[in-house]
Coordinates of C-alpha atoms in Angstrom, one line a residue:
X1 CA -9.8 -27.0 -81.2
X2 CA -9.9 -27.7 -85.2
X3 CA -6.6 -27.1 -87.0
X4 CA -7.7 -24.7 -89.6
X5 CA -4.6 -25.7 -91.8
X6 CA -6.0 -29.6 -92.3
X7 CA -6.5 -30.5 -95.4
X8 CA -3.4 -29.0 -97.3
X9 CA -1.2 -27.7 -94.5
X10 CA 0.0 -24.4 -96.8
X11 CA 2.7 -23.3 -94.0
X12 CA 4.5 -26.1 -95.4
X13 CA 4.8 -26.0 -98.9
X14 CA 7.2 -23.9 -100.7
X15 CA 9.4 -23.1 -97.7
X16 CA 6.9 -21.1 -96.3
X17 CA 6.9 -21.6 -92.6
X18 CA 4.7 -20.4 -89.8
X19 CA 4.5 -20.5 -85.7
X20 CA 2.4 -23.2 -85.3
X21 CA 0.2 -21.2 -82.6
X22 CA 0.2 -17.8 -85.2
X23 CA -2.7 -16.9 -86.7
X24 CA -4.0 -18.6 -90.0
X25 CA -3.7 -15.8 -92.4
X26 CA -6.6 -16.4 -95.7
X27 CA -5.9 -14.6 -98.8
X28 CA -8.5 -13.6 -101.2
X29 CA -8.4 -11.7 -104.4
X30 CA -10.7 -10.1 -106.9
X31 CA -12.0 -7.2 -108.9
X32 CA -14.8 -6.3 -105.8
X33 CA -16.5 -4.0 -108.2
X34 CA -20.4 -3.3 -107.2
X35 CA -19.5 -5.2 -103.7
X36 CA -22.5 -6.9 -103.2
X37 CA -23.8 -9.7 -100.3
X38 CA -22.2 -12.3 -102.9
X39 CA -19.1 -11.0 -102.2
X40 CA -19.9 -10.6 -98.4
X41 CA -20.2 -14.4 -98.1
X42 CA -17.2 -15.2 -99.9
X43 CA -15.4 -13.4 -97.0
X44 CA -17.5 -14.9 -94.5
X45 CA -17.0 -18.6 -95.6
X46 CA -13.4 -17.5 -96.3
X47 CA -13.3 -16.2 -93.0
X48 CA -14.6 -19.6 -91.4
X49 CA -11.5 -21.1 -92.7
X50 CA -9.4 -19.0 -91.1
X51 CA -8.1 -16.4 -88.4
X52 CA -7.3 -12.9 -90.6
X53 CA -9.0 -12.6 -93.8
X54 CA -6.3 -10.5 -96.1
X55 CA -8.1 -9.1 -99.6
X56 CA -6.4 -8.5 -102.8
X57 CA -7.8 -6.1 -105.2
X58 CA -6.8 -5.5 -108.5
X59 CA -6.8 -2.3 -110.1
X60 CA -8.2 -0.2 -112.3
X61 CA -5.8 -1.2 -114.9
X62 CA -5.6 -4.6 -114.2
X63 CA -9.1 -5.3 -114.3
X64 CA -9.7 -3.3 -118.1
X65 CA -6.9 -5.6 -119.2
X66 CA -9.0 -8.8 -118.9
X67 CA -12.6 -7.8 -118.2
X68 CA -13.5 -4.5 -119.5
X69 CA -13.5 -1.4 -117.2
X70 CA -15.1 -1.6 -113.5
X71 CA -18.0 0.4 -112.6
X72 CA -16.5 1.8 -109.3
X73 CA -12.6 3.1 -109.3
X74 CA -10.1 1.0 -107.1
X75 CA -10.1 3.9 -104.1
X76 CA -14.2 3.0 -103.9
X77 CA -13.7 -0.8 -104.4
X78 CA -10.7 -1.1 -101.3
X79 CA -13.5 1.5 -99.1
X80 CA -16.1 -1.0 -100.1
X81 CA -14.3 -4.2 -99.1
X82 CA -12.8 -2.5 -95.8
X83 CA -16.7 -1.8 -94.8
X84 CA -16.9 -5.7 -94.7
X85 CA -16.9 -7.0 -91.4
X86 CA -15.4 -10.3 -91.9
X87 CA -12.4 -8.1 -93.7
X88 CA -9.1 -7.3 -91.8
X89 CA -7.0 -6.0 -93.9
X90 CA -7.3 -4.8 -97.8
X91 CA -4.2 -5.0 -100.8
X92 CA -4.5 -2.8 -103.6
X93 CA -2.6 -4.0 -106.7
X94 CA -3.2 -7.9 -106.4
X95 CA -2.0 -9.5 -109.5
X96 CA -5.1 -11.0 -112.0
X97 CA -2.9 -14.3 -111.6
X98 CA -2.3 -15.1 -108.1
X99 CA 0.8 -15.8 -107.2
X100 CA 2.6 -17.9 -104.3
X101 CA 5.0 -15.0 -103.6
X102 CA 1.9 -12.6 -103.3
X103 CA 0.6 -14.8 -100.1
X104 CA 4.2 -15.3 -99.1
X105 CA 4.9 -11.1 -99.1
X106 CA 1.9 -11.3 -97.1
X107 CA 2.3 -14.3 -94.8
X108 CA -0.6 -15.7 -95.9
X109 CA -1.2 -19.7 -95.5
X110 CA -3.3 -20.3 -98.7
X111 CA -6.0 -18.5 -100.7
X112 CA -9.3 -18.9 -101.0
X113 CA -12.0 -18.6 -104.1
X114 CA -15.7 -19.6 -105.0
X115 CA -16.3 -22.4 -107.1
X116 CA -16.7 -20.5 -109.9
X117 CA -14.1 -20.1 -113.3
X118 CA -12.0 -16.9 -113.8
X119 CA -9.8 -16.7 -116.1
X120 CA -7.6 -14.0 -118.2
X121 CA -7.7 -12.5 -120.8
X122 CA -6.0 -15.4 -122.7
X123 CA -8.2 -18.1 -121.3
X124 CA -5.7 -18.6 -118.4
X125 CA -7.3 -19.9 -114.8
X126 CA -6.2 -17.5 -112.6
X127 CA -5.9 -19.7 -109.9
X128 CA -3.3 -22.7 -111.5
X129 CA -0.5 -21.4 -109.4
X130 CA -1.8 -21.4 -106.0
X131 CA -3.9 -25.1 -106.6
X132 CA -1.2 -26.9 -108.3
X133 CA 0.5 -25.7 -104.7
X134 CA -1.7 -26.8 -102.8
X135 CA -2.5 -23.9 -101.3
X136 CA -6.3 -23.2 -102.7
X137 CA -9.2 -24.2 -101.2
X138 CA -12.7 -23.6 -102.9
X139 CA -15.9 -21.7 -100.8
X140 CA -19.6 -22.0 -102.0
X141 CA -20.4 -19.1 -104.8
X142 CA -23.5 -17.7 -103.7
X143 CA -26.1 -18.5 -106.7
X144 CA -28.8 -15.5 -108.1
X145 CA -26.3 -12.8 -107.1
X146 CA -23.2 -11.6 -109.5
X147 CA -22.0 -7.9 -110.7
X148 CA -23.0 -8.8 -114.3
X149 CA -26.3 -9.6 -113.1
X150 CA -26.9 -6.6 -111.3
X151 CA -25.9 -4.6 -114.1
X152 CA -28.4 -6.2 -116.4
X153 CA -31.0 -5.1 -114.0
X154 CA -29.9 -1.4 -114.6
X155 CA -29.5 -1.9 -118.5
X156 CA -32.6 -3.5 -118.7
X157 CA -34.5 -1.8 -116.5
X158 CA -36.2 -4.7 -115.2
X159 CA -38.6 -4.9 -112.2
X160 CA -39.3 -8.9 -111.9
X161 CA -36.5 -8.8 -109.4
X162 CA -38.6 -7.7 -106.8
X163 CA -42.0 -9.2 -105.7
X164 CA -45.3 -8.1 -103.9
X165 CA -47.5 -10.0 -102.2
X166 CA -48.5 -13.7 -102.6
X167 CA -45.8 -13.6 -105.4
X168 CA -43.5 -12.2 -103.2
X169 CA -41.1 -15.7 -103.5
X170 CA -42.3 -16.7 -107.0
X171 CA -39.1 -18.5 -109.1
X172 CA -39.1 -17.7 -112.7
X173 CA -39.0 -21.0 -115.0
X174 CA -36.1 -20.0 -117.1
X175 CA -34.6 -21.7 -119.9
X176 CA -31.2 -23.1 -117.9
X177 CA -29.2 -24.1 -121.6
X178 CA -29.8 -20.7 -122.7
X179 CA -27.6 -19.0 -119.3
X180 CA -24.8 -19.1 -118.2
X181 CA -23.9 -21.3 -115.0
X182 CA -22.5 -18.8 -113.5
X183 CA -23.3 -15.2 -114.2
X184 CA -26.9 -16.1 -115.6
X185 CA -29.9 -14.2 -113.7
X186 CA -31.4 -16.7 -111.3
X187 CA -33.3 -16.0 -108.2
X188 CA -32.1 -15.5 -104.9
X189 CA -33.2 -17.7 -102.7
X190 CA -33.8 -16.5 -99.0
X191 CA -33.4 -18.3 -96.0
X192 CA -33.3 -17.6 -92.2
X193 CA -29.7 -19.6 -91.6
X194 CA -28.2 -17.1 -94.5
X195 CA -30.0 -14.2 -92.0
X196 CA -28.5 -15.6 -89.0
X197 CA -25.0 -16.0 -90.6
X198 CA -25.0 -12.2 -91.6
X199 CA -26.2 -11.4 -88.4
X200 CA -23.7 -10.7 -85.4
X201 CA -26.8 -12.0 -83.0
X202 CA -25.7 -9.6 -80.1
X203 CA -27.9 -7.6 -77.8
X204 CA -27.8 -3.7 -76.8
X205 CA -25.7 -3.5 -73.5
X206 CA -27.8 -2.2 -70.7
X207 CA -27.2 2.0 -71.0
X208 CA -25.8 1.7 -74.7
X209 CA -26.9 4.6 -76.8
X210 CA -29.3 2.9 -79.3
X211 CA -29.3 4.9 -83.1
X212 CA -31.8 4.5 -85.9
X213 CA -31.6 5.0 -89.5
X214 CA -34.0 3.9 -92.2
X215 CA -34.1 3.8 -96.0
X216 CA -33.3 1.8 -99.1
X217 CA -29.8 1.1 -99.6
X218 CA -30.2 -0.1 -102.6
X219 CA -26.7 -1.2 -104.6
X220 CA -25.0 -0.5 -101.2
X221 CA -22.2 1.9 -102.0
X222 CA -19.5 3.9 -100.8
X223 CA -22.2 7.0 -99.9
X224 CA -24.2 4.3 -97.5
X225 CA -20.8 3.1 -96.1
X226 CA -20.0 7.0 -95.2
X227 CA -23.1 7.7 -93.8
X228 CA -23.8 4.7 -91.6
X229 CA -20.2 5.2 -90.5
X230 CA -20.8 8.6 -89.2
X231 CA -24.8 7.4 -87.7
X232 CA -22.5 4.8 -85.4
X233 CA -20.6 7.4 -83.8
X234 CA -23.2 8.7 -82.6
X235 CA -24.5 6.2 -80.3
X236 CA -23.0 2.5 -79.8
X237 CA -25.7 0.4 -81.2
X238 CA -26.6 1.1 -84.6
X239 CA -30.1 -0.5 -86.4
X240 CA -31.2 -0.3 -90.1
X241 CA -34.4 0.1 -91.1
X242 CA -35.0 -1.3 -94.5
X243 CA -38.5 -0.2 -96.7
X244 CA -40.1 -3.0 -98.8
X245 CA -39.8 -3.2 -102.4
X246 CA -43.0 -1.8 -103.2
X247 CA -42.8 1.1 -100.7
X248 CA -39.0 1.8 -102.0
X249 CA -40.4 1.9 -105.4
X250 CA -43.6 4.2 -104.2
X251 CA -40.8 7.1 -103.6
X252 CA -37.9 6.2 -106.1
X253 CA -40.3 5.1 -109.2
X254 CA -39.0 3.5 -112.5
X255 CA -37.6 -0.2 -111.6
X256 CA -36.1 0.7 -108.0
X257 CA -35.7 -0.6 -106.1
X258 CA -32.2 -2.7 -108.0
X259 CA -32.3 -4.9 -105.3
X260 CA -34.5 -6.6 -103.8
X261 CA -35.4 -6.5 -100.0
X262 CA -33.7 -9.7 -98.8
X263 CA -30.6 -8.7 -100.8
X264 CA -31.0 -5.4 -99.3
X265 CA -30.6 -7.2 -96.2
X266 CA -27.9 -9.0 -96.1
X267 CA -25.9 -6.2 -98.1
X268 CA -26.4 -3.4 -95.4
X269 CA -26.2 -6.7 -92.5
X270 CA -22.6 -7.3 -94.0
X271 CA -21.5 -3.9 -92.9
X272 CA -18.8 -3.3 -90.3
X273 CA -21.2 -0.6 -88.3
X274 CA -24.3 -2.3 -88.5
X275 CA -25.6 -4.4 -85.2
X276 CA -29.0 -5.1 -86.5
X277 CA -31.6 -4.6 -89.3
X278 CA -35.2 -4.0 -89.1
X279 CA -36.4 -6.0 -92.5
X280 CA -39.5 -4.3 -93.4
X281 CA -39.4 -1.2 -91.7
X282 CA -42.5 1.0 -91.6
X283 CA -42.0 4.2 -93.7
X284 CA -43.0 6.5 -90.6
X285 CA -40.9 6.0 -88.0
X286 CA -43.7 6.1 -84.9
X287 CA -43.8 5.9 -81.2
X288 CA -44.1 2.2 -81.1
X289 CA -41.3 1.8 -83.5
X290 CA -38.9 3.9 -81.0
X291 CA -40.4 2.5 -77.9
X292 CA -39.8 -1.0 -78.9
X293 CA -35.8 -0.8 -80.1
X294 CA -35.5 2.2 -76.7
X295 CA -34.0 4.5 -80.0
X296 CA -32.1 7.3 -78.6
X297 CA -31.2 8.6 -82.0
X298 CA -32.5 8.7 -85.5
X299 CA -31.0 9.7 -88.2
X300 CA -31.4 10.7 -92.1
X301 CA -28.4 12.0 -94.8
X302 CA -28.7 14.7 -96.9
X303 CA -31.2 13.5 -99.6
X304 CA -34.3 14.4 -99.9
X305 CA -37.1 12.9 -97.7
X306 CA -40.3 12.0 -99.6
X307 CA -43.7 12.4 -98.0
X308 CA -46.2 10.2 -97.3
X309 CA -48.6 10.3 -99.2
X310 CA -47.4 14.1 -100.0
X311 CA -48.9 14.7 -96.6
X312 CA -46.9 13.1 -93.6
X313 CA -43.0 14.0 -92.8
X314 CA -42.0 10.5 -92.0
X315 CA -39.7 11.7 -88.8
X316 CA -42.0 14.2 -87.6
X317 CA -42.0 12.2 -84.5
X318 CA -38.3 11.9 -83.7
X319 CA -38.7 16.0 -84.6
X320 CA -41.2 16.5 -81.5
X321 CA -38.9 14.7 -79.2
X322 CA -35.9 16.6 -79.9
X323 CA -33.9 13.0 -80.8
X324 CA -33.8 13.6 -84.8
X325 CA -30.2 14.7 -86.4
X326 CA -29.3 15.1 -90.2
X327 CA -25.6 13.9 -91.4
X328 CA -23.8 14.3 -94.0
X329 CA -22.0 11.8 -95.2
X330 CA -19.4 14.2 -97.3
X331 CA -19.8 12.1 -100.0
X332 CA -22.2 12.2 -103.2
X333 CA -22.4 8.9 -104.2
X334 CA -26.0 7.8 -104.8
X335 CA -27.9 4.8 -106.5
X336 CA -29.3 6.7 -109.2
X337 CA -25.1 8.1 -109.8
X338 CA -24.4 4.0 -109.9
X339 CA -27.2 3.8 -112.8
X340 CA -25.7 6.9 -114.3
X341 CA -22.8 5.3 -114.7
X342 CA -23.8 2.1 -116.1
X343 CA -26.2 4.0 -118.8
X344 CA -23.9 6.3 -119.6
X345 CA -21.4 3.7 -120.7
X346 CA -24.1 0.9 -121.5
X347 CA -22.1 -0.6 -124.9
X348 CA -19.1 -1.0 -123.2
X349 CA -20.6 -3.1 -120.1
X350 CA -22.7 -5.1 -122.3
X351 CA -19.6 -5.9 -124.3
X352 CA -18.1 -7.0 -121.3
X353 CA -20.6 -8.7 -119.8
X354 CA -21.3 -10.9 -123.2
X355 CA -17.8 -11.2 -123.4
X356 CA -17.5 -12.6 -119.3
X357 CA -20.6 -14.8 -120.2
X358 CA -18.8 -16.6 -123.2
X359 CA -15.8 -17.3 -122.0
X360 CA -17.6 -18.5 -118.6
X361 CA -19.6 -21.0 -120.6
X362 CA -16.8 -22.2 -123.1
X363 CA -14.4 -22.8 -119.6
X364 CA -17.4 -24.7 -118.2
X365 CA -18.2 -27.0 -121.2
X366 CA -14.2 -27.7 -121.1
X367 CA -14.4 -28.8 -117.4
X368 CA -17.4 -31.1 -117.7
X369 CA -16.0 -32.7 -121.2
X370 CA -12.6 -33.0 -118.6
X371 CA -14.8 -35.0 -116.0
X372 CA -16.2 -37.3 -119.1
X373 CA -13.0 -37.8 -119.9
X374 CA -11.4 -38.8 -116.6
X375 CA -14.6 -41.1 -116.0
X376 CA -14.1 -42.5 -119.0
X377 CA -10.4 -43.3 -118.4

């Protein structure tokens, strides 16, 4: 069995001793505003590393300090990250610096980041005390995915995001000196390993109680979490069914959906209560449909359910047999609230995010003139 402390055994530095059999304890730290599937896969690669995954979040406070103020409050962004299932347990207050006595308070081994630059307010990486430790170690970012990106979408209003037809996987040329390398928009890039990582690959149990919900869940939020929550204690199985892009945008209009399907995807795959996602779901949920996944139970939350074509009720069949049931959540978070929120204080994001984007690119030209340097030495 690999010895998930190699390279940089962290139970040893700084006094900090373990059981040698006790579980590897990975911390992580950030703002988790707008959780998104970028996030998801930190905690899954984090995860990897590890036996307990441990997530610092900073508050409210904290994060208008040194970024500008977060979209969600910190009571949404720790129900957000405890909806992850690669989470196990969730710190509010984590300092913006991280410190060794904040993984030694909570028996952590080391922490673990992306490979991307944050830094403080004062140009500060907030990671120097945990690396010069040795008790850092670095995951993959996930590229065409970041908060700031998302809230461009909203600000903008853009619809390029999502694709139909033969251009559904079209990549924009874009001008790559002119972006950011790391919160620039680029675009995601699919792919059926990412699918199968998200996915937890298990089966129904013969006699489990199979439940069916379907829908958008677009900029999965703290509304989605409390409502898929309450769908999976209904049954023991719970499936998504996701719409396409253009069929989410036939009933929600402007530029929704925000995100597009296979971010959609993953988002709603990273969820604690979800067992499995129908990608592409047909708008009508029909006797095939419920014959095929043996659905004992469908489901819909308390917003309104479009027509289609202003004709057809979309669960009319579930209706007939008697299986249909409407939840509600108890809370009123939507999408179009998220948007609200954005618009509604548009100057001071965009400040922010121009602000993020500077500093990002000034601490990456300093790292690359760094490298010349060493290689020059």
């Amino acid at each position: 069995m690999e010895d998930k402390r190699a390279n940089g055994d962290a139970s040893a530095c700084n006094g900090h001793s373990k059981e040698k059999d006790a579980d590897v304890r990975v911390w992580c730290d950030g703002c988790y505003d707008m959780v998104h599937f970028g996030h998801a896969n930190s905690l899954r690669q984090a995860k990897a590393l590890g036996d307990k995954v441990i997530v610092g979040i900073h508050t409210d406070e904290e994060i208008t300090k040194h970024k500008g103020p977060p979209v969600f409050t910190e009571e949404e962004r720790v129900k957000m990250v405890k909806g992850i299932k690669w989470v196990d347990e969730v710190v509010l207050g984590a300092p913006y610096v991280t410190t060794l006595e904040v993984l030694d308070q909570n028996n952590c081994d080391f922490c673990v980041h992306g490979d991307d630059i944050t830094m403080t307010a004062e140009g500060v990486d907030t990671y120097h005390l945990v690396k010069s430790a040795n008790r850092y170690k670095e995951v993959k970012r996930t590229a065409g995915v970041s908060t700031t990106d998302l809230v461009g979408r909203m600000l903008l209003l853009t619809r390029n995001h999502f694709r139909q037809g033969s251009a559904e996987y079209d990549i924009e040329k874009e001008d790559s000196a002119a972006k950011s390398p790391w919160t620039g928009c680029s675009q995601f890039l699919p792919t059926t390993q990412k699918i199968i990582q998200f996915s937890d690959g298990k089966s129904p149990n013969p006699g489990d109680k199979i439940v069916y919900v379907a829908g958008a869940f677009d900029l999965f939020h703290v509304g989605h979490l409390d409502f898929l929550e309450k769908a999976r204690k209904l049954g023991d199985y719970l499936i998504v069914g996701l719409h396409t892009d253009p069929v989410v945008n036939s009933y929600k209009g402007s530029n929704y959906p925000i995100m597009n399907l296979h971010e959609r995807v993953l988002s709603v795959l990273a969820c604690k209560f979800v067992n499995e996602v129908v990608i592409g779901a047909p708008y009508c949920v029909t006797e095939e449909l419920l014959e095929h996944f043996k659905i004992d139970v469908v489901c819909h939350g308390r917003t309104p359910i479009a027509l289609e074509n202003g004709k057809i009720d979309p669960y009319a069949v579930p209706k007939t047999k008697a299986i249909f049931e409407l939840i509600d959540s108890g809370n009123e978070m939507t999408t179009e609230r998220i948007v609200e929120r954005i618009i509604s204080h548009r100057l001071e994001y965009e400040r922010r995010n121009q602000a993020k984007e500077k500093k990002e690119i000034e601490a990456f030209e300093a790292l690359q003139r760094q490298k010349q340097t060493q290689k020059a030495g």
